[in-house]
Coordinates of C-alpha atoms in Angstrom, one line a residue:
M1 CA -60.0 -15.0 -158.3
A2 CA -59.2 -12.6 -161.1
I3 CA -59.5 -9.6 -158.9
R4 CA -57.2 -11.2 -156.3
L5 CA -54.6 -11.8 -159.0
A6 CA -54.9 -8.2 -160.2
I7 CA -54.5 -6.8 -156.7
A8 CA -51.5 -9.1 -156.2
A9 CA -50.0 -7.8 -159.4
I10 CA -50.5 -4.2 -158.4
V11 CA -49.0 -4.8 -155.0
A12 CA -46.0 -6.6 -156.4
L13 CA -45.5 -3.8 -159.0
A14 CA -45.8 -1.1 -156.4
I15 CA -43.3 -2.8 -154.1
G16 CA -40.9 -3.2 -157.1
C17 CA -41.3 0.5 -158.0
V18 CA -40.7 1.7 -154.5
L19 CA -37.6 -0.5 -154.3
D20 CA -36.3 0.8 -157.6
L21 CA -37.2 4.5 -157.3
R22 CA -33.7 5.6 -156.4
H23 CA -32.3 3.9 -159.5
R24 CA -35.1 5.1 -161.8
R25 CA -35.8 1.6 -163.2
F26 CA -39.4 2.4 -163.6
V27 CA -41.2 5.7 -164.5
R28 CA -45.0 6.4 -164.6
W29 CA -46.5 7.9 -167.7
E30 CA -50.0 9.2 -168.7
I31 CA -51.2 8.5 -172.2
D32 CA -52.6 11.8 -173.6
G33 CA -53.2 11.1 -177.3
R34 CA -55.1 8.7 -179.5
S35 CA -52.2 7.5 -181.6
M36 CA -51.9 4.1 -179.8
L37 CA -55.6 3.1 -179.9
P38 CA -56.9 0.5 -179.3
C39 CA -53.9 -0.7 -177.2
L40 CA -53.6 2.5 -175.1
H41 CA -56.3 5.1 -174.5
P42 CA -56.0 8.7 -173.5
G43 CA -56.0 8.8 -169.7
D44 CA -54.3 5.4 -169.3
W45 CA -51.5 5.4 -166.8
V46 CA -48.6 3.1 -167.6
I47 CA -45.3 1.9 -166.1
V48 CA -42.2 2.3 -168.3
E49 CA -39.1 0.2 -167.7
T50 CA -36.2 2.4 -168.4
A51 CA -33.9 1.3 -171.2
T52 CA -30.8 1.6 -169.1
R53 CA -32.2 -0.9 -166.6
A54 CA -34.3 -3.1 -168.9
R55 CA -34.2 -6.9 -168.4
R56 CA -34.1 -7.6 -172.1
P57 CA -33.1 -5.9 -175.3
L58 CA -35.5 -3.9 -177.4
R59 CA -37.6 -6.0 -179.8
T60 CA -40.0 -5.5 -182.7
G61 CA -43.5 -5.1 -181.3
D62 CA -42.4 -3.4 -178.1
V63 CA -44.3 -0.2 -177.1
V64 CA -41.8 2.5 -176.1
L65 CA -41.5 6.0 -174.7
V66 CA -39.2 8.2 -176.7
P67 CA -38.5 12.0 -177.0
D68 CA -40.0 13.5 -180.2
P69 CA -37.1 13.9 -182.6
R70 CA -38.6 17.3 -183.7
D71 CA -39.0 18.6 -180.1
A72 CA -37.2 16.7 -177.3
R73 CA -39.4 18.4 -174.7
R74 CA -42.3 16.3 -176.0
M75 CA -42.5 12.6 -175.3
L76 CA -44.1 10.0 -177.6
V77 CA -45.4 6.5 -177.0
K78 CA -45.1 4.3 -180.1
R79 CA -44.6 0.7 -181.2
V80 CA -41.3 -0.6 -182.6
V81 CA -42.1 -1.8 -186.1
H82 CA -38.5 -2.5 -187.2
L83 CA -35.0 -2.4 -185.8
G84 CA -32.5 -1.5 -188.4
E85 CA -28.8 -1.3 -188.8
G86 CA -26.9 1.5 -187.2
D87 CA -28.9 1.5 -184.0
R88 CA -32.1 2.8 -185.7
A89 CA -35.7 2.0 -184.7
W90 CA -38.7 2.6 -186.9
L91 CA -41.7 3.6 -184.7
E92 CA -45.4 3.8 -185.6
G93 CA -48.6 4.4 -183.7
D94 CA -51.2 1.7 -183.7
N95 CA -53.8 4.3 -185.0
P96 CA -52.2 5.7 -188.2
A97 CA -54.9 8.3 -188.7
E98 CA -54.0 9.9 -185.3
S99 CA -50.2 9.2 -185.2
T100 CA -47.1 11.3 -185.9
D101 CA -44.3 8.8 -186.1
S102 CA -41.4 7.5 -188.2
R103 CA -43.6 7.9 -191.3
Q104 CA -43.2 11.6 -190.8
F105 CA -39.8 12.0 -189.0
G106 CA -37.9 8.8 -190.0
P107 CA -36.2 6.3 -187.8
V108 CA -34.9 7.2 -184.4
R109 CA -31.7 6.1 -182.6
A110 CA -32.5 3.2 -180.4
R111 CA -30.3 4.7 -177.7
D112 CA -32.7 7.7 -177.5
I113 CA -35.6 5.4 -176.4
V114 CA -36.3 6.1 -172.7
G115 CA -37.8 2.7 -172.1
R116 CA -40.5 0.0 -172.8
V117 CA -44.1 0.5 -171.7
I118 CA -44.7 -2.7 -169.7
F119 CA -47.9 -2.4 -167.6
R120 CA -51.1 -0.3 -167.5
Y121 CA -52.3 0.3 -164.0
H122 CA -55.1 2.8 -164.5
P123 CA -58.0 2.6 -165.1
I124 CA -58.4 -0.5 -163.0
G125 CA -60.8 -2.0 -165.5
R126 CA -57.9 -2.0 -168.2
L127 CA -55.2 -3.2 -165.8
G128 CA -52.6 -5.5 -167.3
R129 CA -49.5 -6.0 -169.4
V130 CA -49.0 -3.8 -172.5
R131 CA -48.4 -5.7 -175.7

């Protein structure tokens, strides 16, 4: 039963992604660092719902994809710890010993956040929502 539900979720997500590709509502991303352990592991593949098309506003606790404020060519996946005044978000990795985040570079503009990480689809044994 659980496998059937997982397959149904993958199929539904795949259909949704195909339908929204032209609008870039979802993007795929591979996790390549250890800063979000134990939530996300290196090699995990996730779906990111882009901020411009998100179904709900950004909240504390969301896992997000954002350009590194020090080098915009590099992307970071971090957790929103605090939303402050002036459109600022404080971001931290779940694994502080392996994370470069707002503790080093300060808060980021919420409008710079690409989107929320909503679902892990690979590896199949770790399939599910990202929280």
